[in-house]
């Protein structure tokens, strides 16, 4: 149960980010300031955790020859520069996701943006099918239909048509779903033997350096960071760049990726609820039904597999 709760809390943490970003925009802060401060704070927190975990592990290690060989091989904490660069590059898609998603919030509603971001669920399936050169099975196709139908309802297309949607904002949100799918694909394959806290720290650093190359962090030198931007950066850095990776690293290995995907879908209703309660965005009953369909589509493959495995199998015996 504690591992399920950890993954659920990580998803909830992601769900509150867009509301904080909209509030930061309302205070006049720019995209570069919002994303830059988030990743800077997240980077500091991630390295503090990585260094702390390394110190604890070193104190617990014995002096056996076998453990010394493992440590010298770089499995415990020492990474080569090639491995570090790989992790830095693996963190770039996450930063791109933040830039695209947060920019879309300028022109489309928070509730719509999160629904469009959630299209990473089927985009990832498409990427996997292309990479493996295998057609999706029947369950996957059924899931995609449910997800697509739920998205149309959740976006309000069935009620208001597509003319009320800002094309640029929709395109940015969908591109953020593509980059998030790429992040999921690459992050799990980048130096998997490294300590989770160390991997997370290097990947967040890569994302931060990428953002700073596009948006130089002038807020660090002109005094902007000493205002409310520091509060927004702390909230976004803690709930976005720091806590979810820590909680997912703790919980996902024990519950599996399928169940983690179901629990991770809690991000969607949390974001929409906050949009309605804090930002006062109107979400119609039909849109709520669409959101429920999206959640059902996320959970459908795992639920069908569990039902199949729970059914007793009978073997016919001939006399």
Coordinates of C-alpha atoms in Angstrom, one line a residue, residues 157-308:
X157 CA -15.5 19.7 -29.0
X158 CA -18.8 17.9 -28.9
X159 CA -20.6 20.8 -27.2
X160 CA -18.9 23.9 -28.7
X161 CA -17.1 22.6 -31.8
X162 CA -13.5 23.2 -32.5
X163 CA -13.8 26.9 -33.4
X164 CA -13.5 28.0 -29.8
X165 CA -10.0 26.4 -29.5
X166 CA -6.8 28.4 -29.9
X167 CA -4.9 26.5 -32.6
X168 CA -1.5 27.6 -31.3
X169 CA -2.2 26.6 -27.8
X170 CA -3.6 23.2 -28.8
X171 CA -0.6 22.6 -31.0
X172 CA 1.8 23.4 -28.2
X173 CA 0.0 21.2 -25.7
X174 CA 0.0 18.3 -28.2
X175 CA 3.7 18.8 -28.9
X176 CA 4.3 18.7 -25.1
X177 CA 2.6 15.3 -25.1
X178 CA 5.0 14.1 -27.9
X179 CA 8.1 15.4 -25.9
X180 CA 6.8 13.8 -22.7
X181 CA 6.4 10.4 -24.6
X182 CA 10.0 10.8 -25.7
X183 CA 11.1 11.6 -22.2
X184 CA 9.4 8.4 -20.9
X185 CA 11.1 6.3 -23.6
X186 CA 14.6 7.7 -23.1
X187 CA 14.7 8.3 -19.4
X188 CA 14.4 4.6 -18.4
X189 CA 17.2 3.6 -20.8
X190 CA 19.7 6.2 -19.8
X191 CA 22.4 4.7 -17.5
X192 CA 19.9 2.4 -15.7
X193 CA 22.5 1.0 -13.3
X194 CA 23.2 4.4 -11.7
X195 CA 21.7 5.3 -8.3
X196 CA 18.2 6.7 -8.8
X197 CA 18.9 9.9 -6.9
X198 CA 22.1 10.5 -9.0
X199 CA 20.3 9.8 -12.3
X200 CA 17.5 12.2 -11.3
X201 CA 20.0 15.0 -10.3
X202 CA 22.0 14.8 -13.6
X203 CA 18.8 14.7 -15.7
X204 CA 17.3 17.7 -14.0
X205 CA 20.7 19.5 -14.5
X206 CA 20.5 18.7 -18.2
X207 CA 17.0 20.2 -18.4
X208 CA 18.0 23.3 -16.5
X209 CA 21.1 23.9 -18.7
X210 CA 18.9 23.5 -21.8
X211 CA 16.4 26.1 -20.5
X212 CA 19.1 28.5 -19.5
X213 CA 20.6 28.3 -23.0
X214 CA 17.3 29.4 -24.4
X215 CA 16.3 31.8 -21.7
X216 CA 19.4 33.2 -19.9
X217 CA 18.6 33.4 -16.1
X218 CA 18.6 37.2 -15.8
X219 CA 16.2 36.8 -12.8
X220 CA 19.2 35.6 -10.8
X221 CA 21.1 38.9 -11.3
X222 CA 18.4 41.6 -11.5
X223 CA 16.7 40.9 -8.2
X224 CA 13.6 39.3 -9.7
X225 CA 14.2 36.0 -7.9
X226 CA 14.0 37.8 -4.5
X227 CA 10.3 38.6 -5.1
X228 CA 7.3 36.3 -5.5
X229 CA 9.2 34.4 -8.2
X230 CA 11.2 32.6 -5.5
X231 CA 7.9 31.3 -4.0
X232 CA 6.6 30.1 -7.3
X233 CA 10.0 28.5 -8.1
X234 CA 10.0 26.7 -4.7
X235 CA 6.5 25.4 -5.3
X236 CA 7.2 24.3 -8.9
X237 CA 10.6 23.0 -8.1
X238 CA 9.4 20.9 -5.1
X239 CA 6.2 19.6 -6.6
X240 CA 7.4 19.3 -10.2
X241 CA 11.1 18.7 -10.5
X242 CA 11.9 17.1 -7.2
X243 CA 9.1 15.2 -5.4
X244 CA 7.5 13.1 -8.3
X245 CA 10.8 11.5 -9.4
X246 CA 11.6 10.6 -5.8
X247 CA 8.2 9.1 -5.2
X248 CA 8.1 7.3 -8.5
X249 CA 11.6 5.9 -8.0
X250 CA 10.5 4.6 -4.6
X251 CA 7.1 3.1 -5.6
X252 CA 7.2 2.1 -9.3
X253 CA 9.7 -0.8 -9.0
X254 CA 7.5 -2.4 -6.4
X255 CA 4.1 -2.1 -8.1
X256 CA 5.0 -2.3 -11.8
X257 CA 4.7 0.1 -14.7
X258 CA 1.1 -0.9 -15.5
X259 CA -0.3 -0.1 -12.1
X260 CA 2.0 3.0 -11.9
X261 CA 0.3 4.2 -15.1
X262 CA -3.1 3.8 -13.6
X263 CA -2.2 5.6 -10.4
X264 CA -0.3 8.3 -12.4
X265 CA -3.5 9.2 -14.2
X266 CA -4.6 10.9 -11.0
X267 CA -2.7 13.9 -12.3
X268 CA -5.6 14.6 -14.8
X269 CA -8.6 14.9 -12.3
X270 CA -6.4 16.8 -9.8
X271 CA -5.4 19.4 -12.4
X272 CA -9.0 19.8 -13.6
X273 CA -10.4 20.1 -10.1
X274 CA -7.9 22.8 -9.2
X275 CA -8.7 24.6 -12.5
X276 CA -12.3 24.6 -11.4
X277 CA -11.8 25.5 -7.8
X278 CA -8.9 27.8 -7.9
X279 CA -8.9 29.3 -11.4
X280 CA -12.7 29.2 -11.7
X281 CA -12.7 27.6 -15.1
X282 CA -16.0 26.1 -16.1
X283 CA -16.0 22.3 -16.7
X284 CA -19.3 21.0 -18.0
X285 CA -20.8 17.6 -17.0
X286 CA -20.0 16.3 -20.5
X287 CA -16.4 17.3 -20.1
X288 CA -16.2 15.5 -16.8
X289 CA -17.6 12.4 -18.5
X290 CA -14.8 12.7 -21.1
X291 CA -12.2 13.0 -18.4
X292 CA -13.6 9.8 -16.8
X293 CA -13.4 8.1 -20.2
X294 CA -9.7 9.1 -20.5
X295 CA -9.0 7.7 -17.1
X296 CA -10.9 4.5 -18.1
X297 CA -8.8 4.2 -21.2
X298 CA -5.6 4.5 -19.2
X299 CA -6.7 1.7 -16.8
X300 CA -8.4 -0.5 -19.4
X301 CA -5.3 -2.6 -20.5
X302 CA -4.3 -3.5 -17.0
X303 CA -7.8 -4.2 -15.8
X304 CA -8.4 -6.6 -18.8
X305 CA -5.2 -8.4 -18.2
X306 CA -6.0 -8.8 -14.5
X307 CA -9.5 -10.2 -15.3
X308 CA -8.0 -12.6 -17.8

